[in-house]
Coordinates of C-alpha atoms and ligand atoms in Angstrom, one line a residue:
M3 CA -40.0 31.2 50.9
Q4 CA -41.7 29.9 54.1
E5 CA -40.3 26.8 55.6
K6 CA -43.5 24.7 55.3
F7 CA -44.1 25.7 51.7
A8 CA -40.4 24.9 50.8
S9 CA -40.6 21.4 52.3
F10 CA -43.9 20.8 50.7
L11 CA -42.4 21.7 47.3
T12 CA -39.3 19.5 47.9
D13 CA -41.3 16.5 49.2
S14 CA -44.0 16.6 46.6
T15 CA -41.6 17.1 43.7
K16 CA -39.6 14.1 44.8
K17 CA -42.7 11.9 45.3
A18 CA -44.3 13.0 42.0
E19 CA -41.2 11.6 40.2
D20 CA -41.3 8.3 42.2
L21 CA -42.8 5.8 39.8
E22 CA -42.7 2.9 42.2
H23 CA -44.8 5.0 44.7
R24 CA -47.3 5.8 41.9
K25 CA -47.6 2.1 41.0
K26 CA -48.4 1.1 44.6
I27 CA -50.9 3.9 45.1
N28 CA -52.6 3.3 41.8
F29 CA -52.8 -0.4 42.7
N30 CA -54.4 0.2 46.1
I31 CA -56.7 3.0 44.9
G32 CA -57.6 0.8 42.0
R33 CA -58.7 -1.9 44.4
Y34 CA -60.8 0.7 46.3
N35 CA -62.4 1.9 43.1
A36 CA -63.3 -1.7 42.1
V37 CA -65.4 -2.3 45.3
V38 CA -67.1 1.1 45.8
P39 CA -69.8 0.4 43.3
A40 CA -70.9 -2.7 45.2
G41 CA -71.2 -0.6 48.4
K42 CA -73.2 2.1 46.6
S43 CA -75.6 -0.5 45.2
Q44 CA -77.2 -0.9 48.6
F45 CA -78.7 2.6 48.4
S46 CA -82.0 2.8 46.5
D47 CA -81.3 6.6 46.2
L48 CA -77.7 7.4 47.0
E49 CA -78.0 11.1 46.1
T50 CA -80.8 11.6 48.6
A51 CA -78.9 9.7 51.3
R52 CA -75.8 11.9 50.8
E53 CA -78.0 15.0 50.8
R54 CA -79.8 13.9 53.9
A55 CA -76.5 13.2 55.7
K56 CA -75.3 16.7 54.7
N57 CA -78.5 18.2 56.1
V58 CA -78.1 16.3 59.4
K59 CA -74.5 17.7 59.8
W60 CA -75.8 21.2 58.8
K61 CA -78.4 21.0 61.5
V62 CA -75.7 20.0 64.1
M63 CA -73.2 22.7 63.1
E64 CA -75.8 25.4 63.3
R65 CA -76.4 24.4 66.9
L66 CA -73.1 22.7 67.9
D67 CA -73.2 24.1 71.4
K68 CA -76.6 22.6 72.1
Y69 CA -75.7 19.2 70.8
L70 CA -72.4 19.0 72.6
E71 CA -74.0 20.0 75.9
Q72 CA -76.8 17.4 75.4
F73 CA -74.1 14.8 74.7
E74 CA -72.2 15.8 77.7
Q75 CA -75.2 15.5 80.0
N76 CA -76.2 12.1 78.7
F77 CA -72.6 10.8 78.7
I78 CA -72.2 11.8 82.4
R79 CA -75.5 10.2 83.2
N80 CA -74.1 7.0 81.7
G81 CA -71.2 7.1 84.2
G82 CA -68.6 8.7 81.9
K83 CA -66.4 11.7 82.6
I84 CA -66.0 14.6 80.1
I85 CA -63.0 16.8 79.6
W86 CA -63.0 19.8 77.2
A87 CA -59.6 20.4 75.5
E88 CA -59.1 23.6 73.7
N89 CA -55.8 22.6 72.1
T90 CA -53.2 19.9 71.8
E91 CA -51.4 20.7 75.0
Q92 CA -54.6 20.6 77.1
A93 CA -55.5 17.2 75.6
Q94 CA -52.1 15.8 76.1
Q95 CA -52.0 17.0 79.7
A96 CA -55.4 15.6 80.5
I97 CA -54.4 12.2 79.2
L98 CA -51.1 12.3 81.1
K99 CA -52.9 13.2 84.3
I100 CA -55.2 10.2 84.0
C101 CA -52.1 8.0 83.2
Q102 CA -50.4 9.2 86.3
E103 CA -53.4 8.6 88.5
K104 CA -53.7 5.1 87.2
N105 CA -49.9 4.5 87.4
C106 CA -50.1 3.6 83.7
K107 CA -47.0 2.0 82.1
S108 CA -48.5 1.0 78.8
M109 CA -51.6 1.8 76.8
V110 CA -53.2 0.3 73.7
K111 CA -54.6 2.5 71.0
S112 CA -57.0 1.9 68.2
K113 CA -56.9 4.0 65.0
S114 CA -57.7 7.6 65.7
M115 CA -56.8 10.7 63.6
A116 CA -57.5 13.0 66.7
T117 CA -54.7 11.2 68.6
E118 CA -52.4 11.7 65.5
E119 CA -53.3 15.4 65.6
I120 CA -52.0 15.7 69.2
H121 CA -49.0 13.5 68.6
L122 CA -50.0 11.2 71.4
N123 CA -47.5 8.4 70.8
D124 CA -44.5 10.7 70.9
F125 CA -45.8 12.5 73.9
M126 CA -46.4 9.3 75.8
E127 CA -43.0 8.0 74.9
E128 CA -41.4 11.3 76.2
N129 CA -43.2 10.6 79.5
G130 CA -42.1 7.0 79.8
I131 CA -45.4 5.4 78.8
E132 CA -45.6 2.8 76.0
S133 CA -48.3 3.5 73.5
V134 CA -49.0 0.7 71.1
E135 CA -51.0 1.0 67.9
T136 CA -53.3 -2.0 67.5
D137 CA -54.9 -1.3 64.1
L138 CA -52.8 -3.4 61.6
G139 CA -52.1 -0.4 59.3
E140 CA -51.2 1.8 62.2
Y141 CA -49.1 -0.9 63.8
I142 CA -47.1 -1.2 60.5
Q143 CA -46.6 2.6 60.4
Q144 CA -45.5 2.7 64.0
L145 CA -43.0 -0.1 63.4
D146 CA -41.6 1.9 60.5
G147 CA -41.6 5.2 62.5
E148 CA -43.9 6.9 60.0
P149 CA -47.2 8.8 60.6
P150 CA -50.2 7.4 58.7
Y151 CA -50.2 8.0 55.0
H152 CA -54.0 8.1 54.6
I153 CA -56.8 8.9 57.0
V154 CA -58.5 5.5 56.4
T155 CA -55.7 3.3 55.1
P156 CA -52.6 4.3 57.1
A157 CA -50.1 2.1 55.2
M158 CA -51.6 2.5 51.7
H159 CA -48.3 3.3 50.2
K160 CA -46.7 0.0 51.2
S161 CA -46.8 -3.2 49.2
K162 CA -47.1 -6.6 50.9
E163 CA -43.4 -7.1 50.1
D164 CA -42.6 -3.8 51.9
V165 CA -44.5 -5.0 54.9
A166 CA -42.8 -8.4 54.9
R167 CA -39.4 -6.7 54.7
L168 CA -40.3 -4.4 57.6
F169 CA -41.5 -7.3 59.8
A170 CA -38.3 -9.2 59.0
E171 CA -36.2 -6.2 60.0
K172 CA -38.0 -5.2 63.1
L173 CA -39.5 -8.5 64.3
N174 CA -37.1 -10.9 63.0
T175 CA -39.6 -12.8 60.9
D176 CA -39.1 -14.7 57.6
I177 CA -39.0 -12.3 54.7
N178 CA -41.2 -14.5 52.6
L179 CA -44.3 -14.5 54.9
S180 CA -47.7 -14.1 53.2
P181 CA -50.1 -11.2 54.2
E182 CA -52.1 -13.8 56.2
E183 CA -49.0 -14.9 58.1
L184 CA -47.9 -11.3 58.7
T185 CA -51.3 -10.6 60.2
L186 CA -51.0 -13.5 62.5
V187 CA -47.6 -12.3 63.7
A188 CA -49.1 -8.8 64.5
R189 CA -52.0 -10.5 66.2
E190 CA -49.7 -12.6 68.3
K191 CA -47.6 -9.6 69.3
L192 CA -50.6 -7.4 70.1
R193 CA -52.7 -9.9 72.2
S194 CA -50.3 -9.7 75.2
K195 CA -50.4 -5.9 74.9
Y196 CA -54.1 -5.7 75.5
V197 CA -53.7 -7.8 78.7
E198 CA -50.8 -5.7 80.0
A199 CA -52.2 -2.2 79.2
E200 CA -53.7 -0.2 82.1
I201 CA -55.4 2.2 79.6
G202 CA -57.1 1.9 76.2
V203 CA -57.4 4.9 74.0
T204 CA -59.7 5.1 71.0
G205 CA -61.3 7.8 68.9
A206 CA -64.9 7.8 67.9
N207 CA -66.5 8.0 64.5
F208 CA -69.6 9.6 65.9
I209 CA -70.7 10.8 69.3
I210 CA -74.4 10.6 69.9
A211 CA -76.2 13.4 71.6
D212 CA -79.5 11.8 72.6
S213 CA -78.0 8.7 74.1
G214 CA -74.6 10.0 75.3
S215 CA -72.8 7.2 73.5
I216 CA -69.9 6.8 71.2
A217 CA -70.0 4.9 67.9
L218 CA -66.8 3.1 66.9
T219 CA -66.4 1.6 63.5
E220 CA -63.5 -0.8 62.6
N221 CA -62.7 -3.9 60.6
E222 CA -60.3 -5.7 62.9
G223 CA -61.9 -5.9 66.3
N224 CA -58.9 -4.2 67.8
G225 CA -61.0 -1.2 68.8
R226 CA -63.3 -3.4 70.9
L227 CA -60.3 -5.0 72.6
S228 CA -58.7 -1.7 73.3
C229 CA -61.7 -0.3 75.0
S230 CA -63.0 -3.3 76.8
W231 CA -59.9 -5.0 78.2
P232 CA -58.0 -2.2 80.0
K233 CA -59.6 -0.9 83.2
T234 CA -59.7 2.7 81.9
H235 CA -60.9 3.8 78.5
I236 CA -60.1 7.2 77.2
V237 CA -61.8 8.6 74.0
L238 CA -60.3 11.5 72.2
V239 CA -62.7 13.0 69.7
G240 CA -63.1 16.2 67.7
I241 CA -66.1 18.4 68.6
E242 CA -67.5 18.1 65.1
K243 CA -68.2 14.3 65.4
V244 CA -71.6 14.8 67.1
V245 CA -74.8 13.5 65.6
P246 CA -78.2 14.2 67.1
S247 CA -79.6 10.7 67.5
L248 CA -78.9 7.0 67.6
N249 CA -81.2 6.7 64.6
D250 CA -78.8 8.7 62.5
L251 CA -76.3 5.8 62.5
A252 CA -78.7 4.0 60.2
L253 CA -77.6 6.5 57.6
F254 CA -74.1 7.4 58.6
W255 CA -72.7 3.8 59.1
P256 CA -73.5 2.6 55.6
L257 CA -72.3 5.9 54.1
L258 CA -69.0 5.7 55.9
A259 CA -68.5 2.1 55.0
T260 CA -69.3 2.6 51.4
F261 CA -67.3 5.7 50.8
G262 CA -64.4 4.7 53.1
T263 CA -63.7 1.1 51.9
G264 CA -66.5 0.1 49.5
Q265 CA -68.1 -2.1 52.1
K266 CA -71.9 -2.2 52.7
I267 CA -71.2 -2.0 56.4
T268 CA -68.0 -2.1 58.3
V269 CA -67.2 -5.4 60.1
Y270 CA -67.4 -4.2 63.7
N271 CA -69.7 -1.3 64.7
S272 CA -69.9 -0.7 68.5
I273 CA -72.0 1.7 70.4
I274 CA -70.5 2.3 73.8
S275 CA -72.5 4.0 76.5
G276 CA -70.2 4.7 79.4
P277 CA -68.1 2.3 81.5
R278 CA -69.1 -1.2 82.7
K279 CA -72.3 -1.2 84.7
T280 CA -72.6 -3.2 87.9
D281 CA -74.6 -6.0 86.2
E282 CA -72.2 -6.2 83.2
T283 CA -69.3 -8.5 83.0
D284 CA -67.1 -6.7 80.4
G285 CA -65.8 -3.2 79.9
P286 CA -63.7 -0.7 81.7
D287 CA -64.2 0.6 85.2
E288 CA -63.8 4.2 84.1
M289 CA -64.5 6.0 80.8
Y290 CA -63.2 9.5 80.0
L291 CA -64.1 11.4 76.9
I292 CA -62.0 14.4 75.7
L293 CA -63.8 16.8 73.4
L294 CA -61.1 18.3 71.3
D295 CA -61.4 21.7 69.7
N296 CA -57.8 22.4 68.4
G297 CA -58.8 25.0 65.9
R298 CA -62.2 23.5 64.9
S299 CA -64.0 26.6 66.3
N300 CA -62.2 28.6 63.6
L301 CA -64.0 26.5 61.0
L302 CA -67.4 27.4 62.4
E303 CA -67.1 30.7 60.5
P304 CA -70.0 30.7 58.0
K305 CA -67.7 30.5 54.9
T306 CA -65.9 27.4 56.1
R307 CA -68.5 25.7 58.4
E308 CA -69.3 23.1 55.8
S309 CA -65.9 21.5 56.2
L310 CA -67.0 20.4 59.7
Y311 CA -69.5 18.0 58.1
C312 CA -66.7 15.7 57.1
I313 CA -67.0 12.1 58.3
R314 CA -63.4 11.2 57.4
C315 CA -64.3 8.6 54.9
G316 CA -61.2 9.4 52.8
A317 CA -63.0 9.3 49.4
C318 CA -61.8 12.7 48.4
L319 CA -58.1 11.6 48.9
N320 CA -58.6 8.6 46.7
A321 CA -60.2 10.7 44.0
C322 CA -57.7 13.6 44.0
P323 CA -55.2 13.6 41.1
V324 CA -52.8 15.6 43.3
Y325 CA -52.9 13.2 46.2
K326 CA -52.4 10.3 43.9
N327 CA -49.2 11.9 42.6
I328 CA -47.6 13.4 45.7
G329 CA -48.9 11.0 48.3
G330 CA -50.1 11.6 51.9
H331 CA -46.8 12.4 53.6
S332 CA -45.9 15.4 51.3
Y333 CA -48.7 17.4 52.8
G334 CA -46.8 17.5 56.1
T335 CA -50.0 17.5 58.1
T336 CA -52.3 15.1 60.0
Y337 CA -55.1 15.5 57.4
S338 CA -54.0 15.3 53.8
G339 CA -55.7 15.4 50.5
P340 CA -58.5 17.8 49.6
I341 CA -60.1 17.9 53.1
G342 CA -56.7 18.4 54.7
S343 CA -55.9 21.3 52.3
V344 CA -59.3 22.9 53.3
I345 CA -59.1 22.6 57.0
T346 CA -55.4 22.7 57.9
P347 CA -54.9 26.5 57.2
H348 CA -57.7 27.1 59.7
L349 CA -56.7 24.4 62.3
K350 CA -53.2 25.8 62.3
N351 CA -52.6 29.1 60.5
M352 CA -53.2 30.5 57.1
G353 CA -49.8 32.0 56.7
D354 CA -47.9 28.8 57.0
W355 CA -50.4 26.5 55.3
K356 CA -52.1 28.4 52.6
H357 CA -50.0 26.7 49.9
L358 CA -52.0 23.5 50.4
S359 CA -55.1 25.3 49.0
Y360 CA -53.1 25.9 45.8
A361 CA -52.1 22.3 45.5
S362 CA -55.2 21.5 43.6
S363 CA -56.2 21.4 39.9
L364 CA -59.7 22.5 41.0
C365 CA -61.1 19.6 38.9
G366 CA -63.9 19.2 41.4
N367 CA -63.5 15.4 41.7
C368 CA -63.3 15.7 45.5
T369 CA -66.7 17.5 45.6
E370 CA -68.1 14.9 43.2
V371 CA -67.2 11.9 45.5
C372 CA -67.7 13.4 48.9
A373 CA -70.0 11.2 51.1
V374 CA -71.7 14.3 52.6
K375 CA -71.4 16.6 49.5
I376 CA -69.0 19.1 50.9
N377 CA -68.1 21.7 48.2
L378 CA -64.4 21.0 48.7
H379 CA -63.1 22.7 45.6
E380 CA -65.0 25.9 46.4
L381 CA -63.7 25.9 49.9
L382 CA -60.2 25.6 48.4
L383 CA -60.9 28.7 46.4
E384 CA -62.3 30.4 49.5
N385 CA -59.0 29.7 51.3
R386 CA -57.0 31.3 48.4
H387 CA -59.3 34.3 48.6
E388 CA -58.8 34.6 52.3
A389 CA -55.1 34.3 52.0
V390 CA -54.9 37.1 49.5
E391 CA -57.3 39.3 51.6
K392 CA -55.1 38.8 54.6
G393 CA -52.0 39.8 52.6
D394 CA -50.6 36.3 52.7
S395 CA -49.3 36.6 49.1
S396 CA -46.0 37.8 47.8
F397 CA -45.4 41.2 46.3
T398 CA -44.4 39.8 42.9
E399 CA -47.5 37.6 42.9
R400 CA -49.7 40.6 43.5
I401 CA -48.0 42.7 40.8
A402 CA -48.2 39.8 38.3
W403 CA -52.0 39.3 38.9
K404 CA -52.6 43.0 38.8
A405 CA -50.8 43.2 35.4
W406 CA -52.7 40.1 34.2
K407 CA -56.1 41.6 35.3
K408 CA -55.4 45.0 33.6
A409 CA -54.3 43.4 30.4
S410 CA -57.1 40.8 30.2
L411 CA -59.7 43.6 30.7
N412 CA -58.3 45.7 28.0
R413 CA -58.9 44.6 24.4
S414 CA -56.2 46.7 22.8
M415 CA -53.6 45.3 25.3
M416 CA -54.7 41.8 24.6
N417 CA -54.3 42.4 20.9
M418 CA -50.7 43.5 21.3
G419 CA -48.3 40.9 20.0
N420 CA -49.0 37.4 18.6
G421 CA -49.3 34.1 20.4
S422 CA -45.6 33.4 20.3
L423 CA -44.8 36.7 22.1
K424 CA -47.4 36.0 24.8
N425 CA -46.1 32.5 25.3
W426 CA -42.6 33.9 25.7
V427 CA -43.7 36.5 28.2
V428 CA -45.7 34.1 30.4
N429 CA -43.5 31.1 30.2
K430 CA -40.1 32.7 30.2
V431 CA -40.3 36.1 31.7
F432 CA -42.6 35.1 34.6
K433 CA -40.0 32.7 36.0
G434 CA -41.5 30.2 38.3
W435 CA -44.8 29.8 36.5
T436 CA -43.6 26.8 34.6
T437 CA -41.5 25.2 37.4
H438 CA -44.5 23.1 38.5
R439 CA -46.8 23.6 35.6
S440 CA -46.7 22.9 31.9
D441 CA -46.3 25.8 29.5
L442 CA -49.3 28.0 28.7
D443 CA -50.0 28.0 25.0
F444 CA -51.8 31.0 23.7
S445 CA -53.6 31.0 20.4
K446 CA -51.5 32.2 17.5
K447 CA -54.2 34.8 16.5
T448 CA -55.8 37.3 18.9
F449 CA -59.5 37.0 19.6
S450 CA -60.2 40.1 17.5
E451 CA -58.4 38.6 14.5
M452 CA -60.4 35.4 14.8
W453 CA -63.7 37.3 15.2
K454 CA -62.9 39.4 12.1
K455 CA -62.2 36.3 10.1
Q456 CA -65.5 34.8 11.3
E457 CA -67.4 37.9 10.2
E458 CA -65.8 37.7 6.8
K459 CA -67.1 34.2 6.2
Ligands
SF4_521 S1 -64.4 15.7 52.9 FE1 -66.0 14.3 52.2 S2 -64.9 12.8 50.9 FE2 -63.3 13.8 52.1 S3 -63.0 12.6 53.9 FE3 -64.6 14.1 54.5 S4 -66.5 13.2 54.1 FE4 -65.0 11.9 53.0

């Protein structure tokens, strides 16, 4: 069995049996579910809003080259510098080069999944540069030496008692501190970091083609501090984050807030158009923006293109019965949950990551809740199809499905034996089928027997 698949099975099996974990996740997702309806109530026609957002992203993905070039021209006109990075290594090296030029010893970072994708903190540490997470959830995760658990709520799997324990252990605080007091401790620790840092790194929720700006959404104000205090601001962003116009934010901001956290609008929404101008008092002297591909071009294939519409609201994770049982870390990837299972095999490779597309009940709940109506469960099926087409399936699996197909297309074969015999064959002979599934339960009578009985009535 492949290494990634084996560790996924081990980790997810362990987590699924962890009732304490399930309690914390259900509690935190329950709080999310309780507030989402209030956010949704701001839309007079939510379905049309989601459909419209999907259409905007469709338009962008059909001409991604044009919108990216338009963004690049306008961003440069605003005084920014653009770097195109094809993969993790190019992005890391570009950031390191800037750090060396600026003689950077420490940087502050606001929450960004793209920086997680390129393992920026570890890379900076290897190069002797301190990289400090400033989003509270990310700060907690960094203190604990763990990657984020969820794309919107990085420490979702921790209770307030867990955080108090962690702060006591790492920062020597009183173990009985309340969430408010813990927040003040983090705030106190982080304030000095903003002042010391030579460079601030952020992601971007959207990059805007017609104005050459980035849009940054956050609830804590740490993003603003990270990009306005240090002399150099670096933005790392995936190429799919482009929207055509500033006007589109009127639709995407409330959608992201509602589907991400149940808010009507996120607390801080910043539009940043290049570094500080001569007549401005705040902001960095220089602003770099790294456009990261890292496998996204693979997703531009017509069959998977729709997955690039994602605005990373995290709603599909919260709705997924598999995610709620196995948790974010079991996936072993930057992007977990349904969207992670869809994109990871293409961002990395199908052979090592196809198992994620099978980690789904195909209930369709993810598609149902997606802010931009991505057909997630169908894309999971598409991945499975592609894996089989490419021969990424085991010999026994292929033989088993061939036998299943042959039997189910042949009435006389289906009529052979009663339900008990079929149960025995599937549940006992095909070893492995029931390791992670409940037993199949065939009807005692065959379809022909039931039909005959019906006719007799
Ligand atoms: S796939 Fe849809 S629901 Fe999931 S994170 Fe992306 S936009 Fe949100």
